[in-house]
PDB file of C-alpha atoms in Angstrom:
ATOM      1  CA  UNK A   1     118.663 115.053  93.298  1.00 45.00           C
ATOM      2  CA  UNK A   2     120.563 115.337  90.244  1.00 43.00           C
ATOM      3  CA  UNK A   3     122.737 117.918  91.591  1.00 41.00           C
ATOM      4  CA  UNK A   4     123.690 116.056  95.125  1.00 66.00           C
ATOM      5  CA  UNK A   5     127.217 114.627  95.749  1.00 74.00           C
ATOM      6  CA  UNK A   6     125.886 110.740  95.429  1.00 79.00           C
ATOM      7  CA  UNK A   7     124.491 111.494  91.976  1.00 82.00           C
ATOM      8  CA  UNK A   8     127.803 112.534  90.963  1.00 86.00           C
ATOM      9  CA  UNK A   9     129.435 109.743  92.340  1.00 88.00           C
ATOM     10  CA  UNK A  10     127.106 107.313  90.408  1.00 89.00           C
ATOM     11  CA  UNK A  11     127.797 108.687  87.213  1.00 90.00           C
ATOM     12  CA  UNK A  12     131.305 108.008  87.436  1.00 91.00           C
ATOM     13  CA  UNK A  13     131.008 105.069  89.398  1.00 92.00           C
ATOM     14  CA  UNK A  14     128.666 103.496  85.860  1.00 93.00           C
ATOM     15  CA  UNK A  15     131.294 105.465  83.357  1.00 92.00           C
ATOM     16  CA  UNK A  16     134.742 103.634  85.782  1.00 93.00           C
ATOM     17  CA  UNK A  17     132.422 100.543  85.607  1.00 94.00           C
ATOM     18  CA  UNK A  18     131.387 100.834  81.969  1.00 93.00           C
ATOM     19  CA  UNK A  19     135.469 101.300  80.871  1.00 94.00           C
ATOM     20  CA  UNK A  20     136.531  98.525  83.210  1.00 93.00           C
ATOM     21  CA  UNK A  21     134.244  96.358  80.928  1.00 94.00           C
ATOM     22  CA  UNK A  22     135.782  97.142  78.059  1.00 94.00           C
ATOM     23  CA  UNK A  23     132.556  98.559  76.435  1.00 94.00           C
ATOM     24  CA  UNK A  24     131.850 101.515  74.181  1.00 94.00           C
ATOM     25  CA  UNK A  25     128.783 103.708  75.122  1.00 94.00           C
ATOM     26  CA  UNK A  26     127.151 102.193  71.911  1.00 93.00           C
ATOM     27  CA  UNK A  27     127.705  98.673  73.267  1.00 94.00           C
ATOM     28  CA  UNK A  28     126.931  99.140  76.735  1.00 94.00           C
ATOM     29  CA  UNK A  29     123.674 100.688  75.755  1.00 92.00           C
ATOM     30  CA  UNK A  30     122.456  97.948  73.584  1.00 93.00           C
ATOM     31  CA  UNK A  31     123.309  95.557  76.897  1.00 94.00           C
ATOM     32  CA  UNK A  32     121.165  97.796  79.131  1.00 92.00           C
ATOM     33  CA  UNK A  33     118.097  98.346  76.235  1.00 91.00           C
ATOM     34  CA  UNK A  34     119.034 102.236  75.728  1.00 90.00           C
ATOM     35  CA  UNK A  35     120.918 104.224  73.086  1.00 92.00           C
ATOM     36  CA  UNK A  36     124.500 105.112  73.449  1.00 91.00           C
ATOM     37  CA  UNK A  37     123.142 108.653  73.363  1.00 91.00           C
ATOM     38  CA  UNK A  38     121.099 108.127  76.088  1.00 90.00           C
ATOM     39  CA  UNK A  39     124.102 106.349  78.024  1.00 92.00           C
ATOM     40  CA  UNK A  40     126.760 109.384  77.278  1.00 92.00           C
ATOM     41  CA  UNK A  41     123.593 111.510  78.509  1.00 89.00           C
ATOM     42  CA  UNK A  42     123.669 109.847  82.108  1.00 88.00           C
ATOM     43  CA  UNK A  43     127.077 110.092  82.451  1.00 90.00           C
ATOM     44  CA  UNK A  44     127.357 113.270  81.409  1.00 89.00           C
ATOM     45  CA  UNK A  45     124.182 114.259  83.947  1.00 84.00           C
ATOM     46  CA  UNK A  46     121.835 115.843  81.109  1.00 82.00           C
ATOM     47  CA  UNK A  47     119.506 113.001  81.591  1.00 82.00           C
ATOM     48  CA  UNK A  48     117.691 112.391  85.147  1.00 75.00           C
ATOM     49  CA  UNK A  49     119.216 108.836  86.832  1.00 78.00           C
ATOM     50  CA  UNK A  50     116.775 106.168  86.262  1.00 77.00           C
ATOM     51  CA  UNK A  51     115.862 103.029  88.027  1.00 77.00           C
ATOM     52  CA  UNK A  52     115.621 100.754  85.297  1.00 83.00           C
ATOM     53  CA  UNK A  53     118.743 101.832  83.666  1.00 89.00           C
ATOM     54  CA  UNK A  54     120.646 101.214  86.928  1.00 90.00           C
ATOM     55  CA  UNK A  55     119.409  98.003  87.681  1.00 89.00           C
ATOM     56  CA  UNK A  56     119.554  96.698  84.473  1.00 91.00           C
ATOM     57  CA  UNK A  57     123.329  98.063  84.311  1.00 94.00           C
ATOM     58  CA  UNK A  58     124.057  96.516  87.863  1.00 93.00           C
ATOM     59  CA  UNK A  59     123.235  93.345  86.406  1.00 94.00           C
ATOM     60  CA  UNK A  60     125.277  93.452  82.752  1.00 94.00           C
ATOM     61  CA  UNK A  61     128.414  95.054  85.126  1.00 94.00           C
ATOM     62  CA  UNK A  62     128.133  92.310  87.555  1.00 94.00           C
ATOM     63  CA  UNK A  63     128.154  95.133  90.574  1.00 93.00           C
ATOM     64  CA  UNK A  64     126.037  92.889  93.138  1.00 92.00           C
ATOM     65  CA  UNK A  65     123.570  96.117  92.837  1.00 89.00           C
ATOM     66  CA  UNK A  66     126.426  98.797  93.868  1.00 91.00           C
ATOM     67  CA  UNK A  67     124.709 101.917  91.781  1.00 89.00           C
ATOM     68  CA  UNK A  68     121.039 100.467  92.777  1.00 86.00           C
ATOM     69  CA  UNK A  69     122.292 101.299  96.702  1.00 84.00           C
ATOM     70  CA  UNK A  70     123.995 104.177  95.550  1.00 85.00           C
ATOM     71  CA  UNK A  71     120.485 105.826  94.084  1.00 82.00           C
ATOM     72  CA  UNK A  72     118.909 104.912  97.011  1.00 75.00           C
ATOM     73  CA  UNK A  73     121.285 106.842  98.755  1.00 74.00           C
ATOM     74  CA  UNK A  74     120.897 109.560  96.184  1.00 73.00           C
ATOM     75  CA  UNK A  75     117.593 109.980  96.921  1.00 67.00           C
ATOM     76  CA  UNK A  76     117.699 110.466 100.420  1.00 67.00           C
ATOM     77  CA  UNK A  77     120.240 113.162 100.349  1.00 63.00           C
ATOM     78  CA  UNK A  78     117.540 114.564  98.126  1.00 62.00           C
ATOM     79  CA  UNK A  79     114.917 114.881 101.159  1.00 66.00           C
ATOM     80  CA  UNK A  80     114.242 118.208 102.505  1.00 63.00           C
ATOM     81  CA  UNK A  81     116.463 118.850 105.802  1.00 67.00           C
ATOM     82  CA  UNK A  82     113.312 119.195 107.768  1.00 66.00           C
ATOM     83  CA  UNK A  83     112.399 114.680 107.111  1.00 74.00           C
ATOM     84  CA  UNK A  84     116.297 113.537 107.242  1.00 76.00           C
ATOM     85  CA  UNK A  85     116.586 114.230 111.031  1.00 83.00           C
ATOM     86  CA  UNK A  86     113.263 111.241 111.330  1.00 86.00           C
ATOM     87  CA  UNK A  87     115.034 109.149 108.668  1.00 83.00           C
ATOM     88  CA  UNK A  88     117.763 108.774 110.598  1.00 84.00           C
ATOM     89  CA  UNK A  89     115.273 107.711 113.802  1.00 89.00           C
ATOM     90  CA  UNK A  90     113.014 105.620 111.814  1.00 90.00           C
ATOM     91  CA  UNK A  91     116.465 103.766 110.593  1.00 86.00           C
ATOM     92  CA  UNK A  92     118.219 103.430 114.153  1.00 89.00           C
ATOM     93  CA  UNK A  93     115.024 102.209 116.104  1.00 94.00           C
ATOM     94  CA  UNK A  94     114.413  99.857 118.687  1.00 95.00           C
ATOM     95  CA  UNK A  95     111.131 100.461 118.850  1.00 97.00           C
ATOM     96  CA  UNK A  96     108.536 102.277 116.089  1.00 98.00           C
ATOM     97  CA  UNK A  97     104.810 103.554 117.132  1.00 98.00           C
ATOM     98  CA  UNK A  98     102.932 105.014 114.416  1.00 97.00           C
ATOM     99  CA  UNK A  99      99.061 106.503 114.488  1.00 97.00           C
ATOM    100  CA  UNK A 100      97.417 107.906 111.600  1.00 95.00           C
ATOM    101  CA  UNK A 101      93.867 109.032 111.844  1.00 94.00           C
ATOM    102  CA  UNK A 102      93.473 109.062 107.675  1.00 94.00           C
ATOM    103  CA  UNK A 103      95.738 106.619 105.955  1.00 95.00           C
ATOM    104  CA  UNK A 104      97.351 103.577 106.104  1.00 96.00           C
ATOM    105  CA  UNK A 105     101.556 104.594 108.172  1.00 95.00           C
ATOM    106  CA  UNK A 106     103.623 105.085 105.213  1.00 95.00           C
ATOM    107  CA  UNK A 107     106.082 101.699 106.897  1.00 96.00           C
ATOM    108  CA  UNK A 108     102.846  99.244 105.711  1.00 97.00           C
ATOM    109  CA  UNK A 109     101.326 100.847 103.273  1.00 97.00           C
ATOM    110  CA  UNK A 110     102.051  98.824  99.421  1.00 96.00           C
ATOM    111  CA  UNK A 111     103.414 100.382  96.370  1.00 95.00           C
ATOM    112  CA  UNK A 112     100.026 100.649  94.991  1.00 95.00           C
ATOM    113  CA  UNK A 113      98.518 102.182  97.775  1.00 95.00           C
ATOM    114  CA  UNK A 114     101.412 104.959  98.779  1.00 95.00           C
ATOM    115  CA  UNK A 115     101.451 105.800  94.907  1.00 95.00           C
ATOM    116  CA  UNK A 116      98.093 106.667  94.606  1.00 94.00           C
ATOM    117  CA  UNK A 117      98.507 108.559  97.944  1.00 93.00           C
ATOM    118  CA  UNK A 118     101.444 110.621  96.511  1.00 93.00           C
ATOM    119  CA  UNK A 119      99.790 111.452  93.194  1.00 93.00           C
ATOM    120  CA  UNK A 120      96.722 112.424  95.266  1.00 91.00           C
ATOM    121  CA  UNK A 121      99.211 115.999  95.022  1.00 90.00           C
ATOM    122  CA  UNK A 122      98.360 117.319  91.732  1.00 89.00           C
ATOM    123  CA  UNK A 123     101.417 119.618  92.010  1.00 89.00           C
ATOM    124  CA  UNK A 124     103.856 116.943  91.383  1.00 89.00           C
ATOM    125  CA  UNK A 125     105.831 115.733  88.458  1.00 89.00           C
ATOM    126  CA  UNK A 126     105.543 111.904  87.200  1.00 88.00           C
ATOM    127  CA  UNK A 127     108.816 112.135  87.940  1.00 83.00           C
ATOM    128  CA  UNK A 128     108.840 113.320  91.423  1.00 84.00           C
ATOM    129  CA  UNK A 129     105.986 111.268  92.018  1.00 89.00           C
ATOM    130  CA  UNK A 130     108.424 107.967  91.378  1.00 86.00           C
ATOM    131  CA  UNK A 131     111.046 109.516  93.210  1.00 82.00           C
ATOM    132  CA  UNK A 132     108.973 109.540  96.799  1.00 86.00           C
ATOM    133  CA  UNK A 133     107.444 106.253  96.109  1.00 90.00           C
ATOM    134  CA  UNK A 134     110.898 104.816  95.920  1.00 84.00           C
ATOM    135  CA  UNK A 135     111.894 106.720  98.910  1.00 84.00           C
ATOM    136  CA  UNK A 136     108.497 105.361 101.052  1.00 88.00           C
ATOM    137  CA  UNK A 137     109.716 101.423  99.918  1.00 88.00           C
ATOM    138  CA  UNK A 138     112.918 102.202 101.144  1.00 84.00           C
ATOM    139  CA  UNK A 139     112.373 103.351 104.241  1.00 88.00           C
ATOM    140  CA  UNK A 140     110.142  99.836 104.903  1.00 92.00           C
ATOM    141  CA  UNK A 141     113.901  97.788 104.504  1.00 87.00           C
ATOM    142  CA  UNK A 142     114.266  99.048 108.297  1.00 90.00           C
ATOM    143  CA  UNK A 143     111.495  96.119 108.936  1.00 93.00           C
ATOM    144  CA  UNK A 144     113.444  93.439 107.079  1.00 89.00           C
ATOM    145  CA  UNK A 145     116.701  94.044 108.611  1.00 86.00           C
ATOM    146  CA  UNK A 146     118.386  90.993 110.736  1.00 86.00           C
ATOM    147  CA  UNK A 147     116.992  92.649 114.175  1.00 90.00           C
ATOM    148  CA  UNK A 148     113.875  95.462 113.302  1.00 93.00           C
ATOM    149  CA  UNK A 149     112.382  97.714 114.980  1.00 96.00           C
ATOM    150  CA  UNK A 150     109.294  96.217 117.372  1.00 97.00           C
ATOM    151  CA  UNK A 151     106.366  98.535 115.358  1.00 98.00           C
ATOM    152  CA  UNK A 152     103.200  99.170 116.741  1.00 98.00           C
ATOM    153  CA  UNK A 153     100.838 101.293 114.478  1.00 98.00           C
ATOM    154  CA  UNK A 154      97.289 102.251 115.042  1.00 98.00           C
ATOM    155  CA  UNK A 155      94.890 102.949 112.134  1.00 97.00           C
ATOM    156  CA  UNK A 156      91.066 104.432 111.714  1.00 96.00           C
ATOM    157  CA  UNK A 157      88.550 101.845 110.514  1.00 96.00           C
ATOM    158  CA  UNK A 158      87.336 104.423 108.087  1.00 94.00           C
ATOM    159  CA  UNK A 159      90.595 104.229 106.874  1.00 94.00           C
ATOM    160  CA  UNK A 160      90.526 100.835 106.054  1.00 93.00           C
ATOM    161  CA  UNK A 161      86.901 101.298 104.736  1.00 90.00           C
ATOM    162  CA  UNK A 162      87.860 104.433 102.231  1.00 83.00           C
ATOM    163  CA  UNK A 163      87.364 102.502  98.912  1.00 75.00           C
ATOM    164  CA  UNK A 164      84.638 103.281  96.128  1.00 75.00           C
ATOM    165  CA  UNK A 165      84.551 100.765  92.983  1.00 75.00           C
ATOM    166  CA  UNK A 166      87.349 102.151  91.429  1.00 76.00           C
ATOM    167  CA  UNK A 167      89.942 102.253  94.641  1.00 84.00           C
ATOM    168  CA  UNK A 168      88.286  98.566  95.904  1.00 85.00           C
ATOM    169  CA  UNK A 169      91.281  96.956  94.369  1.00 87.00           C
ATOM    170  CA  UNK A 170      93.909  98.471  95.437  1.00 91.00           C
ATOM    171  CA  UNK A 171      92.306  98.814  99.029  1.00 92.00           C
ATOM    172  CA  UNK A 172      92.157  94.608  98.964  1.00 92.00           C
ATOM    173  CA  UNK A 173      95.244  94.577  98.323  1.00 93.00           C
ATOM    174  CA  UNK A 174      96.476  96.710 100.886  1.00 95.00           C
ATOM    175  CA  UNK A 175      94.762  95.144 103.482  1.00 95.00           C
ATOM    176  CA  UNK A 176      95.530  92.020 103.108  1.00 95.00           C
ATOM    177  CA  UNK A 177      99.117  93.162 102.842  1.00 96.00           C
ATOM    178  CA  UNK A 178      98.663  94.668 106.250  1.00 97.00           C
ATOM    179  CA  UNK A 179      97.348  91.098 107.965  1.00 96.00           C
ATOM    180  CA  UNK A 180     100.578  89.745 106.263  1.00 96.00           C
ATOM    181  CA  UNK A 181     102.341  92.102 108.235  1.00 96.00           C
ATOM    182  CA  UNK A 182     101.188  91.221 111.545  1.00 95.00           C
ATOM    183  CA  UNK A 183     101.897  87.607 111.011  1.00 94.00           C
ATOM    184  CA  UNK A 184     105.523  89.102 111.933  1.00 94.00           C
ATOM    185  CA  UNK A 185     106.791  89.132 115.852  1.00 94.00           C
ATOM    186  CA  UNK A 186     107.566  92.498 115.459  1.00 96.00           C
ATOM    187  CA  UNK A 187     104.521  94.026 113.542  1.00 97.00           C
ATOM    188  CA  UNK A 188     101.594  94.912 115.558  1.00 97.00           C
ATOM    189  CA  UNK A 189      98.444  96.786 113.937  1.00 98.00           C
ATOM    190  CA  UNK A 190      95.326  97.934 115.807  1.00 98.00           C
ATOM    191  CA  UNK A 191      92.189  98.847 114.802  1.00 98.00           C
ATOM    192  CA  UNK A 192      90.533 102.126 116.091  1.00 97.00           C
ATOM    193  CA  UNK A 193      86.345 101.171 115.621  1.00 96.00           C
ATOM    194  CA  UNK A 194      84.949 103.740 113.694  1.00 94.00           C
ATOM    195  CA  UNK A 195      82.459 104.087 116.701  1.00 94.00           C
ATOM    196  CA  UNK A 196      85.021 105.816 118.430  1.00 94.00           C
ATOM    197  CA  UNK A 197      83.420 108.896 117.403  1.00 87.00           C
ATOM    198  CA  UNK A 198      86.450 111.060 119.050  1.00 91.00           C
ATOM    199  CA  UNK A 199      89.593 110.982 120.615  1.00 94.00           C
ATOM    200  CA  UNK A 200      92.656 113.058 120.934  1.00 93.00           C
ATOM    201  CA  UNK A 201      94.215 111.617 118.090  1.00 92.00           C
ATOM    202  CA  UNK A 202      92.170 113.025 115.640  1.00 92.00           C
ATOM    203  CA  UNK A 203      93.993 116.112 115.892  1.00 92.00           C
ATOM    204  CA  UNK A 204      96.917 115.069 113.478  1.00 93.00           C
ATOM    205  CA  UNK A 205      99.472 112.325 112.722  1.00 95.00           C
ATOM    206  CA  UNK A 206     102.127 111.182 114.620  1.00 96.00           C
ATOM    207  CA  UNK A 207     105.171 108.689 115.197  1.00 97.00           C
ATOM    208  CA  UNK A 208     107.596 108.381 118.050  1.00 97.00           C
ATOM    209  CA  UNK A 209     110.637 106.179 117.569  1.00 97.00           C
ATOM    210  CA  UNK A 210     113.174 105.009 120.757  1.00 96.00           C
ATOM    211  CA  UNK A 211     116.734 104.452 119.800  1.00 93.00           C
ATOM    212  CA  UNK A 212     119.286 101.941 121.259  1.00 87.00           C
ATOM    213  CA  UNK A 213     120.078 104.923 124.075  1.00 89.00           C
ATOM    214  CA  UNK A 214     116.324 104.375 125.228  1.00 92.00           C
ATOM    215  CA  UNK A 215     115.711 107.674 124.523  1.00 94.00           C
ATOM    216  CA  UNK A 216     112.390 108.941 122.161  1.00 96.00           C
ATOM    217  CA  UNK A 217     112.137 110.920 118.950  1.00 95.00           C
ATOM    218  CA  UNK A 218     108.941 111.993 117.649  1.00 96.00           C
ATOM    219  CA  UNK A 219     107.585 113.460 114.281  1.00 95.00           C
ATOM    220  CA  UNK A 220     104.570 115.156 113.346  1.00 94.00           C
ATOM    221  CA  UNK A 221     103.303 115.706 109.448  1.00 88.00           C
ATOM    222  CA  UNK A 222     101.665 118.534 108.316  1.00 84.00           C
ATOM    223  CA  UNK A 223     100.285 119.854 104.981  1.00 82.00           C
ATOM    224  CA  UNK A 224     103.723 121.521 104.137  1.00 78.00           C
ATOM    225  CA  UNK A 225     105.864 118.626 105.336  1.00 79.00           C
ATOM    226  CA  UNK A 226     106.663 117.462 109.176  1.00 88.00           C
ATOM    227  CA  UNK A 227     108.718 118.293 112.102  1.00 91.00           C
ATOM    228  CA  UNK A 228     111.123 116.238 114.465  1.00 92.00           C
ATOM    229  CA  UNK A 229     110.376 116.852 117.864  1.00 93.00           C
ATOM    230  CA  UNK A 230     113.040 115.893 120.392  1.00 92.00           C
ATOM    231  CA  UNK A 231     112.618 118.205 123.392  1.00 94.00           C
ATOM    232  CA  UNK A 232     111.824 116.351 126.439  1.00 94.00           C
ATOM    233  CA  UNK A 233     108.552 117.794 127.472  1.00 96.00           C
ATOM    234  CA  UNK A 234     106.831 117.677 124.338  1.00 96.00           C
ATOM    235  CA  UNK A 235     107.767 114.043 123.546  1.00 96.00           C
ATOM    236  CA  UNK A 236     106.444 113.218 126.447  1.00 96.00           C
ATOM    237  CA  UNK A 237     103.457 114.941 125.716  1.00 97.00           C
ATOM    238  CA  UNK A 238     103.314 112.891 122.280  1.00 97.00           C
ATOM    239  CA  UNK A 239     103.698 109.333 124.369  1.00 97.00           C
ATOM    240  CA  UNK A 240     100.889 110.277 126.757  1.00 97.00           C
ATOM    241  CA  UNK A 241      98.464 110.369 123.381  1.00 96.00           C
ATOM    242  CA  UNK A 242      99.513 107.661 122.206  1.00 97.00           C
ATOM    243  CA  UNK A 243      98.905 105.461 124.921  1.00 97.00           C
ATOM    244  CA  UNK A 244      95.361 107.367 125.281  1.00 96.00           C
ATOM    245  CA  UNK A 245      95.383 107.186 121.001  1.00 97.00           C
ATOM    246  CA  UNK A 246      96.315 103.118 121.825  1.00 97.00           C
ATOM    247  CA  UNK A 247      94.080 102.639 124.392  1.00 97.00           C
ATOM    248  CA  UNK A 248      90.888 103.268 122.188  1.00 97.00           C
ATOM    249  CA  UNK A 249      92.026 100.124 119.506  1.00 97.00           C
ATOM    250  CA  UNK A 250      91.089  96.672 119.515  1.00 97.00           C
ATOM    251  CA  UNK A 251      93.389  93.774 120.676  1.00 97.00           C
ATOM    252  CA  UNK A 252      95.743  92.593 118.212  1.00 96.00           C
ATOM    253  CA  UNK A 253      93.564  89.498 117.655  1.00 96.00           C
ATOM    254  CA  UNK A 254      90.151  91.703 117.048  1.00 97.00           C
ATOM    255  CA  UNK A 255      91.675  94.036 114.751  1.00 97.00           C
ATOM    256  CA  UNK A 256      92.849  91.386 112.395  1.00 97.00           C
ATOM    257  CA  UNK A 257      88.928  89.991 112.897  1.00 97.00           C
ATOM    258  CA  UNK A 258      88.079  93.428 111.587  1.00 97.00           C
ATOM    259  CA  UNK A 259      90.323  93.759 108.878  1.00 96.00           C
ATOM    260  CA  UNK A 260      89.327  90.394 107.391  1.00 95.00           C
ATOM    261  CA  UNK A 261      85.797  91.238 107.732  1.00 94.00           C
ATOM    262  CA  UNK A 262      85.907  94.685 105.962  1.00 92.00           C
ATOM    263  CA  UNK A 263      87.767  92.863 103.218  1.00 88.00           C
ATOM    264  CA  UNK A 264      84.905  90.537 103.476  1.00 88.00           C
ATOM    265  CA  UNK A 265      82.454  93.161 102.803  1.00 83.00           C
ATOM    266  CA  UNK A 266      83.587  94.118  99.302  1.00 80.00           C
ATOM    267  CA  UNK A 267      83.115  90.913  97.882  1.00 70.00           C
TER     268      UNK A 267
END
């Protein structure tokens, strides 16, 4: 990410900022709790852009969180080319169905939960670990905006129920997050028994997403990353699962029964 254009531009959007204030790199970097060093480093780009430098500089420059937006930003021009055509969906929809048959959609999942997921690939830095966790919170401001997306996601039971003594906590907490979410008009979340021994959506993951020109957008993840699908054949293809992939989950009402009660269980 370091090398993308919006990097650039918030290094010397925090050096214009930083002279505007009349403060030395020394100075500024006692403000922020870092060295002045470790400031001329940032602006120079020979130290990686971090979050808790940014925000705490957005709040001694008075910016109203400018460089926190601009990271964001920042960190979506550094997604492969393959997942920015589905950002762009997932951010412009009307209307948001997601089915998992493992985990908890990425959209609901907590910051706890989808960090643990992401480290779950040892091939990833600390770093880079951070960097996609960010990236997954961000993505869930789509559900928070003044008019969301309706979202309709359908998870496994045994996903739900995937929790030995030392992922138990987290798992609570992630569920009960989850019936939070569906005390929102536009969050719905069903429950696929885990009785359903089979059904077609057991073959993989998948999300469609309809934009304001009615038309539909699908993606599909795969070990080495994920594919937007947009011809018109195979998205319908992906709709008829998911209405057969819907069809086999409980009512709203019964599948926050079931949550509750597997929550239940662990205590």
């Amino acid at each position: 990410m370091e090398g993308e254009p919006t990097a650039e531009l918030i290094r010397a959007q925090l050096r214009r900022l930083r002279l505007k204030a009349e403060l030395s790199q020394e100075e500024f970097g006692k403000l922020v709790h870092f060295s002045g060093s470790q400031v001329s480093a940032v602006e120079l780009g020979q130290r990686p852009l971090d979050r808790f430098f940014l925000k705490r500089a957005d709040e001694v420059l008075g910016t109203g969180g400018l460089l926190m937006s601009l990271l964001k930003l920042a960190e979506r021009d550094g997604q492969p080319n393959w997942f920015r055509p589905w950002l762009e969906a997932e951010r412009d929809a009307q209307q948001l169905w997601c089915y998992h048959p493992t985990l908890i959609p990425g959209l609901l999942q907590t910051e706890n939960y989808a960090r643990t997921v992401i480290r779950a690939d040892d091939m990833l830095s600390d770093d880079a670990v951070e960097k996609r966790v960010a990236v997954r919170l961000d993505r869930q401001a789509v559900l928070n905006r003044a008019q969301p997306p309706k979202l309709v996601a359908v998870i496994e039971e045994t996903a739900l129920r995937r929790a030995d003594e030392g992922f138990r906590g987290l798992m609570a907490q992630q569920v009960a997050h989850l019936i939070e979410c569906v005390g929102c008009p536009h969050v719905s979340v069903h429950v696929i028994p885990a009785d359903v021994s089979t059904h077609v959506g057991l073959a993989g993951p998948f999300s469609l997403a309809r934009g304001s020109d009615g038309g539909w957008i699908a993606y599909l993840e795969n070990q080495l990353g994920g594919t937007t699908i947009d011809k018109d054949q195979d998205v319908a293809t992906l709709i008829a699962r998911w209405e057969s992939v819907r069809s086999e989950a409980l009512p709203q009402r019964q599948s926050t029964l079931l949550m509750k009660e597997v929550m239940t269980s662990w205590t």
